[in-house]
PDB file of C-alpha atoms in Angstrom:
ATOM      1  CA  MET A   2       7.313  30.755 -29.005  1.00 64.00           C
ATOM      2  CA  PRO A   3       6.483  28.747 -25.836  1.00 76.00           C
ATOM      3  CA  VAL A   4       3.371  29.889 -24.019  1.00 91.00           C
ATOM      4  CA  ALA A   5       3.839  31.234 -20.496  1.00 96.00           C
ATOM      5  CA  VAL A   6       2.144  29.288 -17.695  1.00 98.00           C
ATOM      6  CA  ARG A   7       1.328  30.993 -14.393  1.00 98.00           C
ATOM      7  CA  ARG A   8      -0.949  30.715 -11.394  1.00 98.00           C
ATOM      8  CA  ALA A   9      -4.427  32.003 -12.173  1.00 98.00           C
ATOM      9  CA  GLU A  10      -5.493  35.381 -10.856  1.00 98.00           C
ATOM     10  CA  PRO A  11      -9.086  36.335  -9.993  1.00 98.00           C
ATOM     11  CA  ALA A  12      -9.463  38.206 -13.296  1.00 98.00           C
ATOM     12  CA  ASP A  13      -8.667  34.985 -15.216  1.00 98.00           C
ATOM     13  CA  LEU A  14     -11.379  32.849 -13.665  1.00 98.00           C
ATOM     14  CA  PRO A  15     -14.538  34.008 -15.518  1.00 98.00           C
ATOM     15  CA  VAL A  16     -13.221  32.878 -18.919  1.00 98.00           C
ATOM     16  CA  LEU A  17     -12.169  29.379 -17.842  1.00 98.00           C
ATOM     17  CA  PRO A  18     -15.609  27.681 -18.088  1.00 98.00           C
ATOM     18  CA  GLU A  19     -15.801  28.937 -21.685  1.00 98.00           C
ATOM     19  CA  ILE A  20     -12.429  27.309 -22.440  1.00 98.00           C
ATOM     20  CA  GLU A  21     -13.601  24.013 -20.965  1.00 98.00           C
ATOM     21  CA  ALA A  22     -16.891  24.118 -22.884  1.00 96.00           C
ATOM     22  CA  ALA A  23     -15.023  24.764 -26.148  1.00 96.00           C
ATOM     23  CA  GLY A  24     -12.702  21.830 -25.445  1.00 95.00           C
ATOM     24  CA  ASP A  25     -15.661  19.562 -24.690  1.00 95.00           C
ATOM     25  CA  LEU A  26     -16.994  20.094 -28.224  1.00 94.00           C
ATOM     26  CA  LEU A  27     -13.987  18.199 -29.604  1.00 95.00           C
ATOM     27  CA  PHE A  28     -15.324  15.009 -28.057  1.00 96.00           C
ATOM     28  CA  ALA A  29     -18.372  15.033 -30.359  1.00 93.00           C
ATOM     29  CA  SER A  30     -16.017  13.993 -33.174  1.00 92.00           C
ATOM     30  CA  VAL A  31     -15.420  10.689 -31.356  1.00 95.00           C
ATOM     31  CA  GLY A  32     -19.054  10.230 -30.341  1.00 96.00           C
ATOM     32  CA  ILE A  33     -18.830  11.585 -26.797  1.00 97.00           C
ATOM     33  CA  VAL A  34     -21.406  14.180 -25.780  1.00 94.00           C
ATOM     34  CA  PHE A  35     -21.353  15.288 -22.173  1.00 92.00           C
ATOM     35  CA  PRO A  36     -24.582  15.767 -20.222  1.00 88.00           C
ATOM     36  CA  PRO A  37     -25.543  19.311 -19.244  1.00 88.00           C
ATOM     37  CA  GLY A  38     -24.392  20.635 -15.924  1.00 89.00           C
ATOM     38  CA  PRO A  39     -21.705  22.737 -14.283  1.00 93.00           C
ATOM     39  CA  THR A  40     -18.238  22.569 -15.794  1.00 95.00           C
ATOM     40  CA  VAL A  41     -15.470  20.880 -13.838  1.00 96.00           C
ATOM     41  CA  ILE A  42     -13.564  24.147 -13.572  1.00 98.00           C
ATOM     42  CA  GLU A  43     -16.537  25.869 -11.960  1.00 98.00           C
ATOM     43  CA  GLU A  44     -16.592  23.148  -9.303  1.00 96.00           C
ATOM     44  CA  ALA A  45     -12.805  23.351  -8.945  1.00 97.00           C
ATOM     45  CA  ILE A  46     -12.905  27.122  -8.427  1.00 98.00           C
ATOM     46  CA  ARG A  47     -15.663  26.723  -5.858  1.00 97.00           C
ATOM     47  CA  ASP A  48     -13.674  24.052  -4.006  1.00 96.00           C
ATOM     48  CA  GLY A  49     -10.456  26.068  -3.896  1.00 97.00           C
ATOM     49  CA  ALA A  50      -8.379  24.067  -6.382  1.00 98.00           C
ATOM     50  CA  ARG A  51      -4.959  25.304  -7.459  1.00 98.00           C
ATOM     51  CA  ILE A  52      -5.350  26.621 -10.993  1.00 98.00           C
ATOM     52  CA  TYR A  53      -2.736  27.333 -13.655  1.00 98.00           C
ATOM     53  CA  VAL A  54      -3.402  29.238 -16.867  1.00 98.00           C
ATOM     54  CA  ALA A  55      -1.508  29.446 -20.135  1.00 98.00           C
ATOM     55  CA  GLY A  56      -1.393  32.783 -21.927  1.00 98.00           C
ATOM     56  CA  ASP A  57      -2.718  36.224 -21.108  1.00 97.00           C
ATOM     57  CA  PRO A  58      -5.627  36.218 -21.632  1.00 97.00           C
ATOM     58  CA  PRO A  59      -5.766  32.481 -20.922  1.00 98.00           C
ATOM     59  CA  VAL A  60      -6.060  29.993 -23.791  1.00 98.00           C
ATOM     60  CA  GLY A  61      -5.841  26.944 -21.528  1.00 98.00           C
ATOM     61  CA  PHE A  62      -5.848  25.936 -17.887  1.00 98.00           C
ATOM     62  CA  ALA A  63      -5.119  23.081 -15.499  1.00 98.00           C
ATOM     63  CA  ALA A  64      -6.738  22.610 -12.096  1.00 98.00           C
ATOM     64  CA  VAL A  65      -5.289  20.371  -9.389  1.00 98.00           C
ATOM     65  CA  ARG A  66      -6.105  19.429  -5.814  1.00 98.00           C
ATOM     66  CA  GLU A  67      -4.432  17.321  -3.184  1.00 97.00           C
ATOM     67  CA  ARG A  68      -6.054  13.916  -2.870  1.00 97.00           C
ATOM     68  CA  ASP A  69      -4.788  10.892  -0.969  1.00 97.00           C
ATOM     69  CA  GLY A  70      -1.572  12.708  -0.161  1.00 95.00           C
ATOM     70  CA  GLY A  71      -0.663  13.473  -3.774  1.00 97.00           C
ATOM     71  CA  THR A  72      -1.571  15.837  -6.597  1.00 98.00           C
ATOM     72  CA  HIS A  73      -4.752  15.029  -8.533  1.00 98.00           C
ATOM     73  CA  LEU A  74      -5.431  16.632 -11.904  1.00 98.00           C
ATOM     74  CA  GLU A  75      -9.076  17.671 -11.772  1.00 98.00           C
ATOM     75  CA  GLN A  76      -9.216  19.156 -15.258  1.00 98.00           C
ATOM     76  CA  ILE A  77      -7.090  20.434 -18.110  1.00 98.00           C
ATOM     77  CA  ALA A  78      -8.495  22.197 -21.172  1.00 98.00           C
ATOM     78  CA  VAL A  79      -7.195  24.198 -24.120  1.00 98.00           C
ATOM     79  CA  ARG A  80      -9.086  26.272 -26.652  1.00 97.00           C
ATOM     80  CA  PRO A  81      -9.365  24.132 -29.822  1.00 96.00           C
ATOM     81  CA  GLU A  82      -7.827  26.834 -32.012  1.00 96.00           C
ATOM     82  CA  HIS A  83      -4.711  26.654 -29.830  1.00 96.00           C
ATOM     83  CA  GLY A  84      -4.521  22.877 -29.910  1.00 95.00           C
ATOM     84  CA  ARG A  85      -1.386  21.000 -31.007  1.00 94.00           C
ATOM     85  CA  GLN A  86       0.770  23.999 -30.141  1.00 95.00           C
ATOM     86  CA  GLY A  87       2.253  22.690 -26.918  1.00 96.00           C
ATOM     87  CA  VAL A  88      -0.154  24.497 -24.597  1.00 98.00           C
ATOM     88  CA  GLY A  89      -1.354  21.334 -22.866  1.00 98.00           C
ATOM     89  CA  THR A  90       2.197  20.062 -22.509  1.00 97.00           C
ATOM     90  CA  ALA A  91       3.328  23.373 -21.007  1.00 98.00           C
ATOM     91  CA  LEU A  92       0.500  23.191 -18.470  1.00 98.00           C
ATOM     92  CA  MET A  93       1.368  19.613 -17.542  1.00 98.00           C
ATOM     93  CA  ASP A  94       5.053  20.502 -17.246  1.00 97.00           C
ATOM     94  CA  ARG A  95       4.089  23.098 -14.637  1.00 98.00           C
ATOM     95  CA  VAL A  96       1.824  20.650 -12.785  1.00 98.00           C
ATOM     96  CA  ILE A  97       4.604  18.065 -12.708  1.00 97.00           C
ATOM     97  CA  ALA A  98       7.196  20.617 -11.589  1.00 97.00           C
ATOM     98  CA  ASP A  99       5.017  21.912  -8.760  1.00 97.00           C
ATOM     99  CA  ALA A 100       4.300  18.360  -7.588  1.00 97.00           C
ATOM    100  CA  ALA A 101       7.981  18.440  -6.539  1.00 95.00           C
ATOM    101  CA  GLY A 102       8.572  14.756  -7.118  1.00 94.00           C
ATOM    102  CA  GLY A 103       5.277  13.629  -5.582  1.00 96.00           C
ATOM    103  CA  PRO A 104       2.744  11.364  -7.309  1.00 97.00           C
ATOM    104  CA  ILE A 105       0.121  12.747  -9.708  1.00 98.00           C
ATOM    105  CA  THR A 106      -3.172  11.014 -10.489  1.00 98.00           C
ATOM    106  CA  LEU A 107      -6.004  11.651 -12.930  1.00 98.00           C
ATOM    107  CA  ILE A 108      -9.083  10.010 -14.460  1.00 98.00           C
ATOM    108  CA  THR A 109      -9.480  10.153 -18.211  1.00 98.00           C
ATOM    109  CA  PHE A 110     -10.833   8.421 -21.323  1.00 98.00           C
ATOM    110  CA  ARG A 111      -8.638   5.440 -22.105  1.00 98.00           C
ATOM    111  CA  ASP A 112      -8.946   5.457 -25.887  1.00 97.00           C
ATOM    112  CA  VAL A 113      -9.365   9.126 -26.852  1.00 98.00           C
ATOM    113  CA  ALA A 114      -6.136  10.198 -28.561  1.00 97.00           C
ATOM    114  CA  TRP A 115      -5.727  13.414 -26.578  1.00 96.00           C
ATOM    115  CA  ASN A 116      -6.523  11.675 -23.285  1.00 98.00           C
ATOM    116  CA  GLY A 117      -5.088   8.284 -22.256  1.00 98.00           C
ATOM    117  CA  PRO A 118      -2.444   7.939 -25.003  1.00 98.00           C
ATOM    118  CA  TRP A 119      -1.322  11.565 -24.515  1.00 98.00           C
ATOM    119  CA  TYR A 120      -0.875  11.121 -20.774  1.00 98.00           C
ATOM    120  CA  ALA A 121       1.040   7.901 -21.400  1.00 98.00           C
ATOM    121  CA  ARG A 122       3.562   9.879 -23.429  1.00 97.00           C
ATOM    122  CA  LEU A 123       4.005  12.148 -20.394  1.00 97.00           C
ATOM    123  CA  GLY A 124       4.932   9.231 -18.168  1.00 97.00           C
ATOM    124  CA  PHE A 125       1.515   8.251 -16.773  1.00 98.00           C
ATOM    125  CA  THR A 126       0.511   4.605 -16.456  1.00 98.00           C
ATOM    126  CA  VAL A 127      -2.751   2.872 -15.567  1.00 98.00           C
ATOM    127  CA  LEU A 128      -3.278   2.619 -11.818  1.00 97.00           C
ATOM    128  CA  GLY A 129      -5.046  -0.545 -10.721  1.00 96.00           C
ATOM    129  CA  ALA A 130      -8.024  -0.410  -8.385  1.00 96.00           C
ATOM    130  CA  ALA A 131      -6.036  -1.970  -5.548  1.00 96.00           C
ATOM    131  CA  SER A 132      -3.816   1.147  -5.517  1.00 96.00           C
ATOM    132  CA  HIS A 133      -6.656   3.693  -5.392  1.00 97.00           C
ATOM    133  CA  GLY A 134      -6.739   5.770  -2.232  1.00 97.00           C
ATOM    134  CA  PRO A 135     -10.097   6.502  -0.581  1.00 98.00           C
ATOM    135  CA  GLN A 136     -10.507   9.929  -2.201  1.00 98.00           C
ATOM    136  CA  LEU A 137      -9.613   8.640  -5.654  1.00 97.00           C
ATOM    137  CA  ARG A 138     -12.003   5.727  -5.187  1.00 97.00           C
ATOM    138  CA  GLY A 139     -14.738   8.197  -4.270  1.00 97.00           C
ATOM    139  CA  LEU A 140     -14.177  10.135  -7.504  1.00 97.00           C
ATOM    140  CA  TRP A 141     -14.319   6.917  -9.517  1.00 97.00           C
ATOM    141  CA  GLU A 142     -17.585   5.891  -7.900  1.00 97.00           C
ATOM    142  CA  ALA A 143     -19.050   9.375  -8.426  1.00 95.00           C
ATOM    143  CA  GLU A 144     -18.278   9.102 -12.143  1.00 93.00           C
ATOM    144  CA  PHE A 145     -20.139   5.809 -12.314  1.00 92.00           C
ATOM    145  CA  ALA A 146     -23.113   7.338 -10.527  1.00 93.00           C
ATOM    146  CA  ALA A 147     -23.122  10.252 -12.999  1.00 91.00           C
ATOM    147  CA  GLY A 148     -23.072   7.874 -15.987  1.00 92.00           C
ATOM    148  CA  LEU A 149     -19.773   9.137 -17.353  1.00 93.00           C
ATOM    149  CA  HIS A 150     -18.451   5.614 -17.928  1.00 94.00           C
ATOM    150  CA  ARG A 151     -21.253   4.956 -20.394  1.00 95.00           C
ATOM    151  CA  LEU A 152     -19.717   7.556 -22.725  1.00 96.00           C
ATOM    152  CA  GLY A 153     -16.452   5.643 -23.143  1.00 97.00           C
ATOM    153  CA  ALA A 154     -13.904   3.539 -21.298  1.00 97.00           C
ATOM    154  CA  ARG A 155     -12.476   5.459 -18.357  1.00 97.00           C
ATOM    155  CA  VAL A 156      -9.197   4.776 -16.614  1.00 98.00           C
ATOM    156  CA  VAL A 157      -7.251   6.002 -13.605  1.00 98.00           C
ATOM    157  CA  MET A 158      -3.676   6.928 -14.450  1.00 98.00           C
ATOM    158  CA  ALA A 159      -0.761   7.944 -12.255  1.00 98.00           C
ATOM    159  CA  ARG A 160       2.685   9.381 -12.613  1.00 97.00           C
ATOM    160  CA  PRO A 161       4.613   7.874  -9.694  1.00 92.00           C
ATOM    161  CA  GLY A 162       6.523  10.130  -7.380  1.00 85.00           C
ATOM    162  CA  ARG A 163      10.103   9.732  -6.223  1.00 70.00           C
ATOM    163  CA  PRO A 164      10.446   7.830  -2.917  1.00 56.00           C
ATOM    164  CA  PRO A 165      10.969  10.230   0.012  1.00 47.00           C
ATOM    165  CA  ILE A 166      14.263  10.225   1.876  1.00 44.00           C
ATOM    166  CA  CYS A 167      13.975   9.561   5.623  1.00 42.00           C
ATOM    167  CA  GLY A 168      10.433  10.962   5.733  1.00 42.00           C
ATOM    168  CA  LEU A 169      11.361  14.328   4.220  1.00 42.00           C
ATOM    169  CA  SER A 170       8.893  16.308   2.136  1.00 43.00           C
ATOM    170  CA  PRO A 171       9.432  15.979  -1.657  1.00 42.00           C
ATOM    171  CA  ASP A 172      11.088  19.396  -2.046  1.00 45.00           C
ATOM    172  CA  ARG A 173      13.506  18.777   0.824  1.00 44.00           C
ATOM    173  CA  ALA A 174      14.172  15.275  -0.457  1.00 42.00           C
ATOM    174  CA  LEU A 175      15.150  16.699  -3.837  1.00 41.00           C
ATOM    175  CA  ARG A 176      17.631  19.011  -2.122  1.00 44.00           C
ATOM    176  CA  ARG A 177      19.062  16.078  -0.201  1.00 44.00           C
ATOM    177  CA  ARG A 178      19.656  14.188  -3.465  1.00 44.00           C
ATOM    178  CA  ARG A 179      21.939  16.875  -4.885  1.00 44.00           C
ATOM    179  CA  PRO A 180      25.587  15.765  -4.801  1.00 43.00           C
ATOM    180  CA  ALA A 181      27.335  17.135  -1.735  1.00 40.00           C
ATOM    181  CA  ARG A 182      30.521  19.117  -2.241  1.00 43.00           C
ATOM    182  CA  ARG A 183      33.682  17.970  -0.580  1.00 40.00           C
ATOM    183  CA  PRO A 184      34.826  20.350   2.120  1.00 38.00           C
ATOM    184  CA  ALA A 185      37.989  22.363   1.640  1.00 40.00           C
ATOM    185  CA  GLY A 186      41.009  20.197   2.296  1.00 40.00           C
ATOM    186  CA  GLY A 187      39.601  17.138   0.536  1.00 40.00           C
ATOM    187  CA  GLY A 188      37.842  15.544   3.515  1.00 36.00           C
ATOM    188  CA  ARG A 189      35.132  12.941   2.900  1.00 33.00           C
ATOM    189  CA  THR A 190      31.522  14.110   2.926  1.00 31.00           C
ATOM    190  CA  PRO A 191      28.958  12.320   5.112  1.00 33.00           C
ATOM    191  CA  ARG A 192      26.475   9.874   3.597  1.00 34.00           C
ATOM    192  CA  ASP A 193      23.066  11.203   2.617  1.00 34.00           C
ATOM    193  CA  GLY A 194      21.248   9.031   5.153  1.00 34.00           C
ATOM    194  CA  ARG A 195      19.446   5.728   5.392  1.00 34.00           C
ATOM    195  CA  PRO A 196      17.800   4.018   2.369  1.00 33.00           C
ATOM    196  CA  ALA A 197      14.706   5.774   1.065  1.00 32.00           C
ATOM    197  CA  THR A 198      11.245   4.448   1.857  1.00 33.00           C
ATOM    198  CA  ARG A 199       8.527   4.208  -0.783  1.00 31.00           C
ATOM    199  CA  SER A 200       5.882   6.891  -0.857  1.00 31.00           C
ATOM    200  CA  ARG A 201       2.167   6.043  -1.169  1.00 30.00           C
ATOM    201  CA  ARG A 202       0.778   6.108  -4.685  1.00 30.00           C
ATOM    202  CA  ALA A 203      -1.783   7.662  -5.196  1.00 28.00           C
ATOM    203  CA  ARG A 204     -16.971  13.824  -6.430  1.00 38.00           C
ATOM    204  CA  ALA A 205     -16.208  15.198  -9.773  1.00 39.00           C
ATOM    205  CA  ARG A 206     -18.711  14.490 -12.555  1.00 45.00           C
ATOM    206  CA  ARG A 207     -15.940  14.351 -15.098  1.00 45.00           C
ATOM    207  CA  SER A 208     -12.237  15.105 -14.947  1.00 46.00           C
ATOM    208  CA  ALA A 209      -9.059  15.538 -16.976  1.00 41.00           C
ATOM    209  CA  ARG A 210     -10.611  15.289 -20.452  1.00 49.00           C
ATOM    210  CA  ALA A 211      -9.198  17.832 -22.920  1.00 42.00           C
ATOM    211  CA  SER A 212      -5.441  17.785 -23.245  1.00 42.00           C
ATOM    212  CA  TRP A 213      -3.903  19.862 -25.986  1.00 49.00           C
TER     213      TRP A 213
END
């Protein structure tokens, strides 16, 4: 049965660092041991990130913030005993849906099976440095300063958004793309508007590590 994903409530928050810590232990199997310090979700909660949880009580979560005009996945984690059951995918489906056609970025380990390759299957591709916005570049530099890149190859990935129509917000643009009905009497409907313009693509210690 698919797990339900919802916005986190205050009562959900205390258990989320425990979920992240449990997910971090999986990385020891591929030789990655994170340095001590606050969890990403603790920092995300403090900074007012939008948080989704799967299950009640939660067995996984995803935290996102707006960066460089798009959605940035700060962290996603699932309890290991609930891994490979579609929990991570359900969380990402909700993140993608709520992005409303806008771009989504993240930073992850390139070669860890449940990181880079998993995101690639969800439609993410590597985002070159020339396309990094200032906030994303700041996160990347903060990871270097924290030594996270010494643990394994890191990569910025993005899931491109749909181009906006005539400067509309993504949700309004989606409504504009729906086929217009012909008026009664068979008259012709007006055109949707001018050609779309392309949207911009898009200080955490570590981000977007555990996936399913």
